């Protein structure tokens, strides 16, 4: 026969551990209570370079070569203008509705929610996921062709 020799004592009480951070007069917090960002021009440049280059750098030269000497650089220049315009629009939406006193938008979906609101948030989220799936499929196909 099986015998249970384990004594069942009452569960230990949960210990409450909390840190009280007062924000009165502190230079570490923004006006909305989040920690201030400590980035510099160098860290921002590093993030931009890694975001723009990414894994697409592996196929960029091949894609431009397939387009030729005239169309390839023209498309590359057009995409750089599109990237610049969209990044400045997104930067302008960081605080909305007022650029100085407006609420901060920490995510892309936060921007869409504050500017467009309602059903557009769901549609934008759906478009983002479709784009993510398409890019994933594209990278998978490119990787398999490169392996061959």
PDB file of C-alpha atoms in Angstrom:
ATOM      1  CA  UNK A   1       0.000   0.000   0.000  1.00  0.00           C
ATOM      2  CA  UNK A   2       1.064   3.571  -0.645  1.00  0.00           C
ATOM      3  CA  UNK A   3       1.455   5.759   2.400  1.00  0.00           C
ATOM      4  CA  UNK A   4       1.552   9.555   2.316  1.00  0.00           C
ATOM      5  CA  UNK A   5       4.068  10.753   4.911  1.00  0.00           C
ATOM      6  CA  UNK A   6       4.114  14.392   3.855  1.00  0.00           C
ATOM      7  CA  UNK A   7       2.787  16.777   6.463  1.00  0.00           C
ATOM      8  CA  UNK A   8       0.496  19.394   5.065  1.00  0.00           C
ATOM      9  CA  UNK A   9       1.210  22.665   6.790  1.00  0.00           C
ATOM     10  CA  UNK A  10      -0.680  25.816   5.961  1.00  0.00           C
ATOM     11  CA  UNK A  11       0.761  27.787   3.058  1.00  0.00           C
ATOM     12  CA  UNK A  12       3.164  30.548   4.010  1.00  0.00           C
ATOM     13  CA  UNK A  13       1.756  34.018   3.968  1.00  0.00           C
ATOM     14  CA  UNK A  14       2.585  36.184   0.994  1.00  0.00           C
ATOM     15  CA  UNK A  15       5.138  38.833   1.712  1.00  0.00           C
ATOM     16  CA  UNK A  16       4.297  42.296   0.447  1.00  0.00           C
ATOM     17  CA  UNK A  17       7.310  43.874  -1.229  1.00  0.00           C
ATOM     18  CA  UNK A  18       6.816  47.291  -2.728  1.00  0.00           C
ATOM     19  CA  UNK A  19       8.955  50.272  -3.500  1.00  0.00           C
ATOM     20  CA  UNK A  20       7.574  53.741  -2.971  1.00  0.00           C
ATOM     21  CA  UNK A  21       9.096  56.153  -5.448  1.00  0.00           C
ATOM     22  CA  UNK A  22       7.994  59.688  -4.843  1.00  0.00           C
ATOM     23  CA  UNK A  23       8.060  61.846  -7.906  1.00  0.00           C
ATOM     24  CA  UNK A  24       7.910  65.191  -6.197  1.00  0.00           C
ATOM     25  CA  UNK A  25      10.631  67.350  -7.688  1.00  0.00           C
ATOM     26  CA  UNK A  26      12.539  64.426  -9.195  1.00  0.00           C
ATOM     27  CA  UNK A  27      14.384  64.951 -12.458  1.00  0.00           C
ATOM     28  CA  UNK A  28      14.202  61.220 -13.262  1.00  0.00           C
ATOM     29  CA  UNK A  29      10.551  61.215 -14.378  1.00  0.00           C
ATOM     30  CA  UNK A  30       8.510  62.834 -17.144  1.00  0.00           C
ATOM     31  CA  UNK A  31       5.314  64.667 -16.297  1.00  0.00           C
ATOM     32  CA  UNK A  32       3.318  61.498 -17.009  1.00  0.00           C
ATOM     33  CA  UNK A  33       5.218  59.437 -14.425  1.00  0.00           C
ATOM     34  CA  UNK A  34       7.490  57.388 -16.696  1.00  0.00           C
ATOM     35  CA  UNK A  35      11.249  57.395 -16.438  1.00  0.00           C
ATOM     36  CA  UNK A  36      12.912  60.002 -18.610  1.00  0.00           C
ATOM     37  CA  UNK A  37      14.685  58.689 -21.659  1.00  0.00           C
ATOM     38  CA  UNK A  38      18.454  58.847 -21.608  1.00  0.00           C
ATOM     39  CA  UNK A  39      19.243  58.343 -25.280  1.00  0.00           C
ATOM     40  CA  UNK A  40      21.791  60.390 -27.168  1.00  0.00           C
ATOM     41  CA  UNK A  41      22.317  61.193 -30.818  1.00  0.00           C
ATOM     42  CA  UNK A  42      24.683  58.214 -31.024  1.00  0.00           C
ATOM     43  CA  UNK A  43      22.202  55.720 -29.600  1.00  0.00           C
ATOM     44  CA  UNK A  44      19.430  57.071 -31.816  1.00  0.00           C
ATOM     45  CA  UNK A  45      21.700  56.775 -34.857  1.00  0.00           C
ATOM     46  CA  UNK A  46      22.569  53.196 -33.935  1.00  0.00           C
ATOM     47  CA  UNK A  47      18.882  52.281 -33.645  1.00  0.00           C
ATOM     48  CA  UNK A  48      18.080  53.922 -36.977  1.00  0.00           C
ATOM     49  CA  UNK A  49      20.940  52.141 -38.734  1.00  0.00           C
ATOM     50  CA  UNK A  50      19.948  48.737 -37.376  1.00  0.00           C
ATOM     51  CA  UNK A  51      16.282  49.320 -38.220  1.00  0.00           C
ATOM     52  CA  UNK A  52      16.948  50.510 -41.774  1.00  0.00           C
ATOM     53  CA  UNK A  53      19.646  47.997 -42.648  1.00  0.00           C
ATOM     54  CA  UNK A  54      18.336  44.919 -40.851  1.00  0.00           C
ATOM     55  CA  UNK A  55      18.381  41.661 -42.731  1.00  0.00           C
ATOM     56  CA  UNK A  56      17.348  43.417 -45.947  1.00  0.00           C
ATOM     57  CA  UNK A  57      20.964  44.426 -46.480  1.00  0.00           C
ATOM     58  CA  UNK A  58      21.642  40.881 -47.639  1.00  0.00           C
ATOM     59  CA  UNK A  59      19.340  41.198 -50.645  1.00  0.00           C
ATOM     60  CA  UNK A  60      19.555  44.939 -51.341  1.00  0.00           C
ATOM     61  CA  UNK A  61      22.480  44.747 -53.753  1.00  0.00           C
ATOM     62  CA  UNK A  62      20.884  41.862 -55.665  1.00  0.00           C
ATOM     63  CA  UNK A  63      17.539  43.669 -55.932  1.00  0.00           C
ATOM     64  CA  UNK A  64      19.132  46.895 -57.169  1.00  0.00           C
ATOM     65  CA  UNK A  65      21.228  44.932 -59.678  1.00  0.00           C
ATOM     66  CA  UNK A  66      18.083  43.290 -61.058  1.00  0.00           C
ATOM     67  CA  UNK A  67      16.517  46.714 -61.640  1.00  0.00           C
ATOM     68  CA  UNK A  68      19.514  48.097 -63.517  1.00  0.00           C
ATOM     69  CA  UNK A  69      21.689  51.196 -63.299  1.00  0.00           C
ATOM     70  CA  UNK A  70      18.911  53.719 -63.886  1.00  0.00           C
ATOM     71  CA  UNK A  71      15.829  52.305 -62.190  1.00  0.00           C
ATOM     72  CA  UNK A  72      17.690  50.687 -59.244  1.00  0.00           C
ATOM     73  CA  UNK A  73      19.173  53.872 -57.746  1.00  0.00           C
ATOM     74  CA  UNK A  74      15.948  55.766 -58.550  1.00  0.00           C
ATOM     75  CA  UNK A  75      13.886  53.230 -56.579  1.00  0.00           C
ATOM     76  CA  UNK A  76      16.419  53.296 -53.749  1.00  0.00           C
ATOM     77  CA  UNK A  77      16.195  57.097 -53.612  1.00  0.00           C
ATOM     78  CA  UNK A  78      12.375  56.980 -53.718  1.00  0.00           C
ATOM     79  CA  UNK A  79      12.283  54.519 -50.831  1.00  0.00           C
ATOM     80  CA  UNK A  80      14.645  56.715 -48.814  1.00  0.00           C
ATOM     81  CA  UNK A  81      12.302  59.695 -49.300  1.00  0.00           C
ATOM     82  CA  UNK A  82       9.301  57.588 -48.267  1.00  0.00           C
ATOM     83  CA  UNK A  83      11.163  56.413 -45.152  1.00  0.00           C
ATOM     84  CA  UNK A  84      12.089  59.995 -44.258  1.00  0.00           C
ATOM     85  CA  UNK A  85       8.535  61.316 -44.690  1.00  0.00           C
ATOM     86  CA  UNK A  86       6.916  58.521 -42.700  1.00  0.00           C
ATOM     87  CA  UNK A  87       9.459  58.796 -39.883  1.00  0.00           C
ATOM     88  CA  UNK A  88       8.920  62.568 -39.575  1.00  0.00           C
ATOM     89  CA  UNK A  89       5.140  62.059 -39.571  1.00  0.00           C
ATOM     90  CA  UNK A  90       5.480  59.471 -36.823  1.00  0.00           C
ATOM     91  CA  UNK A  91       7.791  61.769 -34.843  1.00  0.00           C
ATOM     92  CA  UNK A  92       5.244  64.587 -35.153  1.00  0.00           C
ATOM     93  CA  UNK A  93       2.603  62.280 -33.673  1.00  0.00           C
ATOM     94  CA  UNK A  94       4.661  61.488 -30.563  1.00  0.00           C
ATOM     95  CA  UNK A  95       2.624  64.028 -28.615  1.00  0.00           C
ATOM     96  CA  UNK A  96      -0.962  64.628 -29.626  1.00  0.00           C
ATOM     97  CA  UNK A  97      -3.072  66.641 -30.075  1.00  0.00           C
ATOM     98  CA  UNK A  98      -0.642  69.412 -29.033  1.00  0.00           C
ATOM     99  CA  UNK A  99       3.100  68.922 -29.699  1.00  0.00           C
ATOM    100  CA  UNK A 100       4.096  70.496 -26.370  1.00  0.00           C
ATOM    101  CA  UNK A 101       1.380  69.680 -23.839  1.00  0.00           C
ATOM    102  CA  UNK A 102      -0.286  66.694 -25.501  1.00  0.00           C
ATOM    103  CA  UNK A 103      -0.243  63.143 -24.216  1.00  0.00           C
ATOM    104  CA  UNK A 104       2.779  61.054 -25.136  1.00  0.00           C
ATOM    105  CA  UNK A 105       2.239  58.123 -27.494  1.00  0.00           C
ATOM    106  CA  UNK A 106       4.788  55.428 -26.696  1.00  0.00           C
ATOM    107  CA  UNK A 107       3.716  52.916 -29.358  1.00  0.00           C
ATOM    108  CA  UNK A 108       2.592  53.039 -32.963  1.00  0.00           C
ATOM    109  CA  UNK A 109      -0.824  51.734 -31.978  1.00  0.00           C
ATOM    110  CA  UNK A 110      -1.017  54.461 -29.325  1.00  0.00           C
ATOM    111  CA  UNK A 111      -0.542  57.031 -32.086  1.00  0.00           C
ATOM    112  CA  UNK A 112      -3.259  55.442 -34.209  1.00  0.00           C
ATOM    113  CA  UNK A 113      -5.582  55.265 -31.190  1.00  0.00           C
ATOM    114  CA  UNK A 114      -5.088  58.940 -30.304  1.00  0.00           C
ATOM    115  CA  UNK A 115      -5.241  60.298 -33.857  1.00  0.00           C
ATOM    116  CA  UNK A 116      -7.766  58.049 -35.600  1.00  0.00           C
ATOM    117  CA  UNK A 117      -9.487  56.172 -32.776  1.00  0.00           C
ATOM    118  CA  UNK A 118     -12.289  53.624 -32.935  1.00  0.00           C
ATOM    119  CA  UNK A 119     -12.402  50.973 -35.624  1.00  0.00           C
ATOM    120  CA  UNK A 120      -9.309  52.351 -37.369  1.00  0.00           C
ATOM    121  CA  UNK A 121      -7.135  50.969 -34.555  1.00  0.00           C
ATOM    122  CA  UNK A 122      -8.322  47.442 -35.342  1.00  0.00           C
ATOM    123  CA  UNK A 123      -7.875  47.947 -39.091  1.00  0.00           C
ATOM    124  CA  UNK A 124      -4.365  49.326 -38.615  1.00  0.00           C
ATOM    125  CA  UNK A 125      -3.468  46.429 -36.319  1.00  0.00           C
ATOM    126  CA  UNK A 126      -4.765  43.982 -38.921  1.00  0.00           C
ATOM    127  CA  UNK A 127      -2.694  45.706 -41.629  1.00  0.00           C
ATOM    128  CA  UNK A 128       0.397  45.496 -39.400  1.00  0.00           C
ATOM    129  CA  UNK A 129      -0.062  41.769 -38.823  1.00  0.00           C
ATOM    130  CA  UNK A 130      -0.658  41.107 -42.525  1.00  0.00           C
ATOM    131  CA  UNK A 131       2.524  43.029 -43.316  1.00  0.00           C
ATOM    132  CA  UNK A 132       4.441  41.061 -40.668  1.00  0.00           C
ATOM    133  CA  UNK A 133       3.219  37.762 -42.100  1.00  0.00           C
ATOM    134  CA  UNK A 134       4.134  38.855 -45.641  1.00  0.00           C
ATOM    135  CA  UNK A 135       7.626  39.909 -44.611  1.00  0.00           C
ATOM    136  CA  UNK A 136       8.110  36.629 -42.762  1.00  0.00           C
ATOM    137  CA  UNK A 137       7.074  34.639 -45.825  1.00  0.00           C
ATOM    138  CA  UNK A 138       9.369  36.755 -48.011  1.00  0.00           C
ATOM    139  CA  UNK A 139      12.361  36.209 -45.732  1.00  0.00           C
ATOM    140  CA  UNK A 140      11.638  32.491 -45.575  1.00  0.00           C
ATOM    141  CA  UNK A 141      11.536  32.192 -49.362  1.00  0.00           C
ATOM    142  CA  UNK A 142      14.665  34.320 -49.760  1.00  0.00           C
ATOM    143  CA  UNK A 143      16.541  32.275 -47.160  1.00  0.00           C
ATOM    144  CA  UNK A 144      15.576  28.986 -48.803  1.00  0.00           C
ATOM    145  CA  UNK A 145      16.658  30.242 -52.226  1.00  0.00           C
ATOM    146  CA  UNK A 146      19.945  31.443 -50.771  1.00  0.00           C
ATOM    147  CA  UNK A 147      20.583  28.049 -49.206  1.00  0.00           C
ATOM    148  CA  UNK A 148      19.997  26.324 -52.546  1.00  0.00           C
TER     149      UNK A 148
END
